[in-house]
Every structure is written in structure tokens, then in C-alpha cells.
Amino acid sequence: MTTVPDEIRANRITRSLLGYGVLAGPCYIGVSLAQALTRDGFDLTRHPWSLLSNGSLGWLQIANFVVTGLMVLAAAAGIARAVPRGRWAGRLVGVFGASLVAAGGLRADPALGFPAGTPDGPGTVSWHGVAHLVAGSIGFLSVVAAAWVLARHQSRGLARYSRVSGTVFLLAFAGIASGNSAPGFTLGFVAGVAVIFAWLAVVSIRLYRMLPGE
């Protein structure tokens, strides 16, 4: 019977965890876009994806938030294991993952005419709607901080990429947080989400490849 050395076993676990960092973005963006393009009354240029948690099919987006959040949490553990000196980066990515899970449990309020039949405008604000916004804000700021913290432990090119990705996402978040529902701000945030999930995937792949082989 062959015994697998502890280091190899640990690296296998770390690689498995980092793999979820690659899957999280395509899962969240793919499921969200599929709904945004097919659900009645949803306007991709006007409605934030959080509104998809409402209506008879709202459970799809709620599940999307939770599953994606769990994937990000797994990737966060992988980052912390792969970069011992950068554990804070892993913790901050973990906060982002936890915020996605919370955002799934704390449904956003119907608004801006979605779901169909909802009055146009900001709509009624509930306690869970406020909590959804708070959870999202904490998570978004945490992943921005994670990108900057992790940059300190990467090569020059990847460090620059991390800082730019974090900054782009921060600007996109600031735009939509201003309350302006103009198409440029809404689509800008969609682009920002794609940028930060792409960053998570790139970092996860990079760390995966840096781990010693078997």
C-alpha cells in the first residue's frame, strides 16, 4: 500500500479549493445572464441582477447567490493555504463569499418595474432589502481590499493586474451605489462583476500552478 506524503495530500486539497475560484464566476454570471435575457420584464440595462431574486423564478437567483458564495468561500480557503503570508487576502475573499450567501438569504426588494407589475421607481424598502444591500456592500469592499492585499504577494505583472481589477470593480460599485439607474452605471457594474470574478479565476489558476507537483 502506497502512502501519500502529507505535503502532496495538502497540495491536492488546496488545488481542489482553488478550482472553485475558477468556477464561481462562470456560474454566477452565466445563470444571471440567462435569467436577465429570458425573464419577462427584466431590462439588463436598467435592473441590477439582485432583482432576479423576486418573482416565481426568484429561487433560481437565490440559489445562484448561495452556490456561488460557497464556491468563493472554498476558493478563499485555497488562497489562504497557498499564500501563508497573505492570509488576510484569503479572509477578505472569504467575507466576499459569505456576503454572497447572505445576499441569497436576504432577498432584494422589487423595484424599477421588476418583477412585471411592480411600480416603477425604488419601491418599498424592507428590512431584508436593506440587509441585502449592506451584505453586498461589505462583500464588495472586502474583495476590493483582497485584490490590493494579495498584490503584495504576487509578481509585478500579476500585482498590477490585481490592483487594476480591484480599482475597476470599486469604481463600478461606486457608480451603482450612487443610486443612478442610467444604463451606463448598470452595465458598468455588470462589467465590474465580470472583472472581479475574472481576477479571482486568474489568481486561483496562478496559485494552482505554483504549488509543488506530486
C-alpha positions as a LaTeX table, in Angstrom:
\begin{tabular}{lrrr}
\hline
Residue & $x$ (\AA) & $y$ (\AA) & $z$ (\AA) \\
\hline
Met1 & 0.00 & 0.00 & 0.00 \\
Thr2 & 1.44 & 3.36 & $-1.10$ \\
Thr3 & 1.36 & 6.17 & 1.44 \\
Val4 & 0.78 & 9.66 & 0.09 \\
Pro5 & 3.08 & 12.23 & 1.74 \\
Asp6 & 1.31 & 14.85 & 3.83 \\
Glu7 & 2.57 & 17.70 & 1.63 \\
Ile8 & 1.19 & 16.12 & $-1.54$ \\
Arg9 & $-2.14$ & 15.42 & 0.15 \\
Ala10 & $-2.29$ & 19.03 & 1.37 \\
Asn11 & $-1.50$ & 20.34 & $-2.11$ \\
Arg12 & $-4.27$ & 18.23 & $-3.61$ \\
Ile13 & $-6.76$ & 19.73 & $-1.19$ \\
Thr14 & $-5.51$ & 23.24 & $-1.91$ \\
Arg15 & $-5.79$ & 22.69 & $-5.65$ \\
Ser16 & $-9.33$ & 21.42 & $-5.27$ \\
Leu17 & $-10.28$ & 24.51 & $-3.26$ \\
Leu18 & $-8.66$ & 26.86 & $-5.78$ \\
Gly19 & $-10.60$ & 25.17 & $-8.58$ \\
Tyr20 & $-13.78$ & 26.68 & $-7.20$ \\
Gly21 & $-12.29$ & 30.13 & $-7.76$ \\
Val22 & $-12.33$ & 29.37 & $-11.48$ \\
Leu23 & $-15.89$ & 28.02 & $-11.46$ \\
Ala24 & $-17.52$ & 30.74 & $-9.33$ \\
Gly25 & $-17.56$ & 33.49 & $-11.97$ \\
Pro26 & $-18.97$ & 31.44 & $-14.87$ \\
Cys27 & $-21.62$ & 30.03 & $-12.53$ \\
Tyr28 & $-22.81$ & 33.39 & $-11.23$ \\
Ile29 & $-22.55$ & 35.33 & $-14.48$ \\
Gly30 & $-23.92$ & 32.53 & $-16.64$ \\
Val31 & $-27.01$ & 31.88 & $-14.50$ \\
Ser32 & $-27.66$ & 35.60 & $-14.01$ \\
Leu33 & $-27.34$ & 36.43 & $-17.72$ \\
Ala34 & $-29.55$ & 33.51 & $-18.74$ \\
Gln35 & $-32.28$ & 34.87 & $-16.48$ \\
Ala36 & $-31.70$ & 38.50 & $-17.44$ \\
Leu37 & $-32.19$ & 37.66 & $-21.11$ \\
Thr38 & $-35.26$ & 35.45 & $-20.69$ \\
Arg39 & $-37.32$ & 36.65 & $-17.73$ \\
Asp40 & $-40.31$ & 38.79 & $-18.59$ \\
Gly41 & $-39.84$ & 42.48 & $-17.83$ \\
Phe42 & $-36.15$ & 42.34 & $-16.90$ \\
Asp43 & $-34.05$ & 45.05 & $-18.56$ \\
Leu44 & $-30.33$ & 44.32 & $-18.48$ \\
Thr45 & $-29.51$ & 47.99 & $-18.98$ \\
Arg46 & $-31.64$ & 49.11 & $-16.05$ \\
His47 & $-32.17$ & 46.36 & $-13.49$ \\
Pro48 & $-29.46$ & 45.07 & $-11.14$ \\
Trp49 & $-29.16$ & 41.28 & $-11.04$ \\
Ser50 & $-30.23$ & 41.19 & $-7.39$ \\
Leu51 & $-33.80$ & 41.92 & $-8.53$ \\
Leu52 & $-33.87$ & 38.47 & $-10.15$ \\
Ser53 & $-34.41$ & 37.03 & $-6.65$ \\
Asn54 & $-38.03$ & 38.17 & $-6.91$ \\
Gly55 & $-40.96$ & 36.56 & $-8.68$ \\
Ser56 & $-41.94$ & 32.93 & $-9.22$ \\
Leu57 & $-38.47$ & 32.09 & $-10.53$ \\
Gly58 & $-36.66$ & 34.08 & $-7.86$ \\
Trp59 & $-35.40$ & 30.88 & $-6.26$ \\
Leu60 & $-33.01$ & 30.46 & $-9.21$ \\
Gln61 & $-31.11$ & 33.64 & $-8.37$ \\
Ile62 & $-31.28$ & 32.94 & $-4.65$ \\
Ala63 & $-29.68$ & 29.54 & $-5.29$ \\
Asn64 & $-27.17$ & 31.22 & $-7.62$ \\
Phe65 & $-26.08$ & 33.59 & $-4.86$ \\
Val66 & $-25.72$ & 30.78 & $-2.32$ \\
Val67 & $-23.89$ & 28.31 & $-4.58$ \\
Thr68 & $-21.55$ & 30.98 & $-5.91$ \\
Gly69 & $-20.88$ & 32.20 & $-2.39$ \\
Leu70 & $-19.95$ & 28.70 & $-1.24$ \\
Met71 & $-17.57$ & 28.38 & $-4.20$ \\
Val72 & $-15.93$ & 31.68 & $-3.31$ \\
Leu73 & $-15.58$ & 30.55 & 0.30 \\
Ala74 & $-13.82$ & 27.39 & $-0.89$ \\
Ala75 & $-11.51$ & 29.46 & $-3.11$ \\
Ala76 & $-10.79$ & 31.75 & $-0.15$ \\
Ala77 & $-9.64$ & 28.76 & 1.88 \\
Gly78 & $-7.44$ & 27.71 & $-1.02$ \\
Ile79 & $-5.88$ & 31.17 & $-1.29$ \\
Ala80 & $-5.16$ & 31.23 & 2.45 \\
Arg81 & $-3.48$ & 27.81 & 2.18 \\
Ala82 & $-1.49$ & 28.69 & $-0.93$ \\
Val83 & $-0.27$ & 32.09 & 0.31 \\
Pro84 & 0.56 & 31.69 & 4.03 \\
Arg85 & 1.93 & 35.23 & 4.24 \\
Gly86 & $-1.19$ & 36.61 & 2.61 \\
Arg87 & $-3.82$ & 35.03 & 4.82 \\
Trp88 & $-5.68$ & 38.33 & 5.06 \\
Ala89 & $-6.32$ & 38.16 & 1.33 \\
Gly90 & $-7.95$ & 34.77 & 1.81 \\
Arg91 & $-10.00$ & 36.05 & 4.72 \\
Leu92 & $-11.23$ & 39.05 & 2.74 \\
Val93 & $-12.21$ & 36.85 & $-0.20$ \\
Gly94 & $-14.00$ & 34.71 & 2.38 \\
Val95 & $-16.01$ & 37.73 & 3.53 \\
Phe96 & $-16.99$ & 38.28 & $-0.10$ \\
Gly97 & $-18.16$ & 34.67 & $-0.34$ \\
Ala98 & $-20.12$ & 34.93 & 2.90 \\
Ser99 & $-21.76$ & 38.13 & 1.66 \\
Leu100 & $-22.99$ & 36.33 & $-1.47$ \\
Val101 & $-24.55$ & 33.59 & 0.66 \\
Ala102 & $-26.16$ & 36.26 & 2.84 \\
Ala103 & $-27.40$ & 38.14 & $-0.23$ \\
Gly104 & $-29.18$ & 34.97 & $-1.30$ \\
Gly105 & $-30.92$ & 34.61 & 2.04 \\
Leu106 & $-31.74$ & 38.30 & 2.28 \\
Arg107 & $-33.82$ & 38.98 & $-0.82$ \\
Ala108 & $-33.61$ & 42.35 & $-2.58$ \\
Asp109 & $-36.86$ & 44.32 & $-2.77$ \\
Pro110 & $-38.86$ & 44.50 & $-6.02$ \\
Ala111 & $-38.17$ & 47.82 & $-7.74$ \\
Leu112 & $-37.92$ & 49.67 & $-11.04$ \\
Gly113 & $-40.84$ & 47.79 & $-12.54$ \\
Phe114 & $-39.47$ & 44.29 & $-11.87$ \\
Pro115 & $-40.95$ & 41.75 & $-11.48$ \\
Ala116 & $-43.64$ & 42.60 & $-14.02$ \\
Gly117 & $-46.42$ & 44.55 & $-12.33$ \\
Thr118 & $-44.12$ & 46.23 & $-9.80$ \\
Pro119 & $-44.49$ & 50.05 & $-9.84$ \\
Asp120 & $-41.63$ & 51.94 & $-11.42$ \\
Gly121 & $-39.21$ & 53.63 & $-9.01$ \\
Pro122 & $-37.25$ & 52.48 & $-5.95$ \\
Gly123 & $-40.22$ & 50.74 & $-4.35$ \\
Thr124 & $-40.82$ & 49.86 & $-0.71$ \\
Val125 & $-37.71$ & 49.16 & 1.35 \\
Ser126 & $-37.92$ & 46.19 & 3.74 \\
Trp127 & $-35.50$ & 45.10 & 6.45 \\
His128 & $-34.23$ & 42.23 & 4.32 \\
Gly129 & $-33.81$ & 44.57 & 1.37 \\
Val130 & $-31.62$ & 46.85 & 3.49 \\
Ala131 & $-29.69$ & 43.86 & 4.84 \\
His132 & $-29.14$ & 42.64 & 1.26 \\
Leu133 & $-27.57$ & 45.97 & 0.36 \\
Val134 & $-25.42$ & 46.02 & 3.49 \\
Ala135 & $-24.19$ & 42.46 & 2.93 \\
Gly136 & $-23.37$ & 43.23 & $-0.68$ \\
Ser137 & $-21.53$ & 46.43 & 0.20 \\
Ile138 & $-19.38$ & 44.68 & 2.81 \\
Gly139 & $-18.57$ & 41.87 & 0.40 \\
Phe140 & $-17.73$ & 44.17 & $-2.50$ \\
Leu141 & $-15.39$ & 46.33 & $-0.42$ \\
Ser142 & $-13.77$ & 43.21 & 1.01 \\
Val143 & $-12.95$ & 41.71 & $-2.38$ \\
Val144 & $-11.50$ & 45.05 & $-3.49$ \\
Ala145 & $-9.29$ & 45.04 & $-0.40$ \\
Ala146 & $-8.37$ & 41.40 & $-1.10$ \\
Ala147 & $-7.15$ & 42.29 & $-4.59$ \\
Trp148 & $-4.90$ & 45.01 & $-3.19$ \\
Val149 & $-3.64$ & 42.89 & $-0.28$ \\
Leu150 & $-2.86$ & 39.91 & $-2.50$ \\
Ala151 & $-0.96$ & 42.18 & $-4.91$ \\
Arg152 & 1.75 & 42.47 & $-2.25$ \\
His153 & 2.48 & 38.75 & $-2.58$ \\
Gln154 & 2.49 & 38.43 & $-6.38$ \\
Ser155 & 4.88 & 39.06 & $-9.23$ \\
Arg156 & 4.99 & 42.59 & $-10.61$ \\
Gly157 & 2.68 & 41.90 & $-13.57$ \\
Leu158 & 0.10 & 39.99 & $-11.55$ \\
Ala159 & 0.31 & 42.56 & $-8.76$ \\
Arg160 & $-0.52$ & 45.32 & $-11.23$ \\
Tyr161 & $-3.40$ & 43.26 & $-12.61$ \\
Ser162 & $-4.77$ & 42.72 & $-9.10$ \\
Arg163 & $-4.65$ & 46.42 & $-8.26$ \\
Val164 & $-6.28$ & 47.43 & $-11.55$ \\
Ser165 & $-9.01$ & 44.79 & $-11.16$ \\
Gly166 & $-9.77$ & 45.89 & $-7.62$ \\
Thr167 & $-9.87$ & 49.55 & $-8.61$ \\
Val168 & $-12.11$ & 48.94 & $-11.65$ \\
Phe169 & $-14.57$ & 47.00 & $-9.52$ \\
Leu170 & $-14.53$ & 49.69 & $-6.82$ \\
Leu171 & $-15.38$ & 52.36 & $-9.40$ \\
Ala172 & $-18.16$ & 50.19 & $-10.85$ \\
Phe173 & $-19.61$ & 49.62 & $-7.39$ \\
Ala174 & $-19.39$ & 53.32 & $-6.56$ \\
Gly175 & $-21.32$ & 54.09 & $-9.72$ \\
Ile176 & $-24.26$ & 51.81 & $-8.98$ \\
Ala177 & $-24.19$ & 52.64 & $-5.24$ \\
Ser178 & $-24.84$ & 56.27 & $-6.18$ \\
Gly179 & $-28.44$ & 55.26 & $-6.92$ \\
Asn180 & $-28.23$ & 56.29 & $-10.56$ \\
Ser181 & $-30.03$ & 53.68 & $-12.69$ \\
Ala182 & $-28.76$ & 55.04 & $-16.01$ \\
Pro183 & $-27.69$ & 52.28 & $-18.44$ \\
Gly184 & $-24.03$ & 53.27 & $-18.18$ \\
Phe185 & $-23.94$ & 52.71 & $-14.42$ \\
Thr186 & $-25.92$ & 49.45 & $-14.53$ \\
Leu187 & $-23.92$ & 47.93 & $-17.38$ \\
Gly188 & $-20.74$ & 49.30 & $-15.85$ \\
Phe189 & $-21.42$ & 47.31 & $-12.71$ \\
Val190 & $-22.07$ & 44.18 & $-14.78$ \\
Ala191 & $-18.66$ & 44.71 & $-16.38$ \\
Gly192 & $-17.13$ & 45.27 & $-12.94$ \\
Val193 & $-18.57$ & 41.96 & $-11.70$ \\
Ala194 & $-17.04$ & 40.20 & $-14.70$ \\
Val195 & $-13.68$ & 41.85 & $-14.00$ \\
Ile196 & $-13.52$ & 40.83 & $-10.33$ \\
Phe197 & $-14.61$ & 37.24 & $-10.98$ \\
Ala198 & $-12.04$ & 37.04 & $-13.78$ \\
Trp199 & $-9.44$ & 38.25 & $-11.28$ \\
Leu200 & $-10.44$ & 35.51 & $-8.83$ \\
Ala201 & $-10.12$ & 32.91 & $-11.61$ \\
Val202 & $-6.71$ & 34.18 & $-12.75$ \\
Val203 & $-5.35$ & 34.27 & $-9.20$ \\
Ser204 & $-6.71$ & 30.80 & $-8.47$ \\
Ile205 & $-5.10$ & 29.37 & $-11.63$ \\
Arg206 & $-1.81$ & 31.12 & $-10.88$ \\
Leu207 & $-1.67$ & 29.79 & $-7.32$ \\
Tyr208 & $-2.74$ & 26.34 & $-8.51$ \\
Arg209 & 0.22 & 26.22 & $-10.90$ \\
Met210 & 2.67 & 27.48 & $-8.29$ \\
Leu211 & 2.00 & 24.62 & $-5.91$ \\
Pro212 & 4.73 & 21.94 & $-5.96$ \\
Gly213 & 3.84 & 18.96 & $-8.14$ \\
Glu214 & 3.49 & 15.39 & $-7.00$ \\
\hline
\end{tabular}
